[in-house]
Short mmCIF file of C-alpha atoms in Angstrom, two decimals:
data_model
loop_
_atom_site.label_atom_id
_atom_site.label_comp_id
_atom_site.label_asym_id
_atom_site.label_seq_id
_atom_site.Cartn_x
_atom_site.Cartn_y
_atom_site.Cartn_z
CA MET A 1346 0.00 0.00 0.00
CA LYS A 1347 1.31 3.42 -0.93
CA ASN A 1348 1.99 5.72 2.01
CA THR A 1349 0.05 8.76 0.82
CA ALA A 1350 0.63 11.95 2.78
CA PRO A 1351 -2.39 13.91 3.95
CA THR A 1352 -3.34 17.25 2.44
CA LYS A 1353 -3.85 18.81 5.88
CA VAL A 1354 -3.05 18.02 9.50
CA HIS A 1355 -4.44 20.30 12.20
CA LEU A 1356 -4.32 19.83 15.96
CA HIS A 1357 -7.05 21.40 18.08
CA LYS A 1358 -5.38 21.36 21.50
CA LYS A 1359 -8.41 22.66 23.40
CA SER A 1360 -10.79 20.00 22.07
CA LYS A 1361 -7.98 17.39 21.94
CA ILE A 1362 -8.82 16.49 18.33
CA LEU A 1363 -6.42 15.80 15.47
CA ASN A 1364 -7.99 16.67 12.12
CA ILE A 1365 -6.32 14.90 9.24
CA ALA A 1366 -7.42 15.26 5.63
CA PHE A 1367 -6.42 13.04 2.74
CA ALA A 1368 -7.28 13.62 -0.92
CA HIS A 1369 -10.75 12.07 -0.69
CA LYS A 1370 -11.57 11.84 3.01
CA SER A 1371 -10.91 13.59 6.31
CA TYR A 1372 -11.02 12.33 9.88
CA GLN A 1373 -11.31 13.77 13.37
CA LEU A 1374 -9.28 11.62 15.73
CA PRO A 1375 -9.53 12.29 19.48
CA ALA A 1376 -6.31 12.26 21.50
CA GLU A 1377 -7.58 9.43 23.71
CA PHE A 1378 -8.35 7.29 20.66
CA LEU A 1379 -4.86 7.92 19.24
CA ARG A 1380 -3.20 7.25 22.61
CA VAL A 1381 -4.90 3.90 23.15
CA HIS A 1382 -4.09 2.87 19.57
CA SER A 1383 -0.46 3.96 19.67
CA PRO A 1384 1.71 1.98 17.25
CA SER A 1385 4.60 1.88 19.74
CA ALA A 1386 6.14 -1.40 20.87
CA GLU A 1387 5.21 -0.48 24.47
CA ALA A 1388 1.51 -0.20 23.65
CA GLN A 1389 1.60 -3.19 21.33
CA GLY A 1390 3.48 -5.29 23.88
CA TYR A 1391 5.96 -6.60 21.29
CA ASP A 1392 3.85 -9.75 20.71
CA GLN A 1393 0.34 -8.64 21.56
CA VAL A 1394 -1.82 -5.58 22.00
CA VAL A 1395 -1.66 -4.14 25.51
CA LEU A 1396 -4.91 -2.67 26.86
CA VAL A 1397 -4.16 0.99 27.62
CA THR A 1398 -6.46 2.33 30.33
CA GLY A 1399 -7.19 5.60 32.12
CA LYS A 1400 -6.51 7.92 29.16
CA MET A 1401 -9.84 9.76 29.02
CA ASP A 1402 -8.21 13.11 29.86
CA VAL A 1403 -5.06 12.75 27.74
CA GLY A 1404 -4.15 15.52 25.33
CA ILE A 1405 -1.62 16.01 22.58
CA LYS A 1406 1.35 18.16 23.49
CA GLU A 1407 3.21 18.16 20.17
CA LEU A 1408 3.28 16.79 16.63
CA GLU A 1409 6.55 16.17 14.83
CA LEU A 1410 7.03 15.09 11.22
CA SER A 1411 8.85 11.80 10.83
CA GLY A 1412 10.34 11.86 7.37
CA ASN A 1413 7.72 11.84 4.63
CA TYR A 1414 5.77 8.93 6.01
CA GLY A 1415 4.16 9.99 9.26
CA ILE A 1416 4.24 11.86 12.55
CA ARG A 1417 5.43 11.31 16.09
CA ILE A 1418 2.82 12.38 18.60
CA THR A 1419 3.85 13.52 22.07
CA PHE A 1420 0.97 13.09 24.48
CA ASP A 1421 0.69 15.11 27.67
CA ASP A 1422 1.06 11.93 29.76
CA GLY A 1423 4.65 11.70 28.47
CA HIS A 1424 4.08 8.94 25.90
CA ASP A 1425 5.95 9.76 22.69
CA THR A 1426 7.19 6.51 21.18
CA GLY A 1427 5.96 5.03 17.94
CA ILE A 1428 5.43 6.62 14.57
CA PHE A 1429 1.90 7.14 13.30
CA THR A 1430 2.37 6.55 9.57
CA TRP A 1431 -0.01 8.21 7.14
CA ASN A 1432 -1.40 4.78 6.25
CA TYR A 1433 -1.93 3.91 9.91
CA LEU A 1434 -3.71 7.22 10.56
CA ALA A 1435 -5.93 6.68 7.51
CA ASP A 1436 -6.71 3.16 8.75
CA LEU A 1437 -7.55 4.50 12.23
CA GLY A 1438 -9.85 7.08 10.68
CA GLU A 1439 -11.54 4.62 8.35
CA ASN A 1440 -12.13 2.10 11.14
CA GLN A 1441 -12.58 4.49 14.05
CA LYS A 1442 -16.05 3.35 15.16
CA ALA A 1443 -15.25 -0.38 15.07
CA LEU A 1444 -11.89 0.13 16.81
CA TRP A 1445 -13.45 2.31 19.50
CA ASP A 1446 -16.31 -0.13 20.11
CA THR A 1447 -13.80 -2.99 20.40
CA TYR A 1448 -11.71 -0.95 22.84
CA LEU A 1449 -14.72 -0.17 25.05
CA LYS A 1450 -15.73 -3.84 25.03
CA LYS A 1451 -12.21 -4.90 26.08
CA LEU A 1452 -12.25 -2.36 28.91
CA GLU A 1453 -15.50 -3.84 30.15
CA GLU A 1454 -14.23 -7.42 29.82
CA GLU A 1455 -11.07 -6.54 31.77
CA ASN A 1456 -12.98 -4.52 34.40
CA GLN A 1457 -10.99 -1.43 33.48
CA SER A 1458 -11.88 2.21 32.90
CA ARG A 1459 -11.13 5.14 30.61
CA ASP A 1460 -11.17 7.39 33.69
CA PRO A 1461 -7.70 7.76 35.24
CA HIS A 1462 -9.29 8.54 38.63
CA THR A 1463 -11.35 5.35 38.79
CA GLN A 1464 -10.52 1.76 39.54
CA PRO A 1465 -13.57 -0.40 38.86
CA LEU A 1466 -14.22 -3.21 41.29
CA PHE A 1467 -16.70 -5.86 40.25
CA PHE A 1468 -17.83 -8.83 42.25
CA THR A 1469 -20.56 -11.44 42.23
CA PRO A 1470 -22.77 -11.28 45.32
CA GLN A 1471 -22.97 -14.49 47.33
CA SER A 1472 -26.31 -16.28 47.36
CA PRO A 1473 -28.06 -16.38 50.74
#
């Protein structure tokens, strides 16, 4: 697949949204969505996807071009590893709803939360 550069990349720091436009389609990608789908080895766990939790309030501190093929995103939680290639960003945009729904389902299955100030505790009540 050809790594086609976008026609526009714009970060809205206040709303924590990255707008990225390609020739025929544009996407609005929230910082939290990008953070939990980071392409870094840390987030991907080298062999498997690691469930990233508690990132509801995360923002984007900085964008940096990485050659002609993508950007490095520095998040305000300090995470800055991994390159978001143009293809990967287009894929995230194209599949945003399905990826987000899958992420929310995994959080629920793992009894985890998007909220960094919450630690869910679930238990099954004992029968009398």
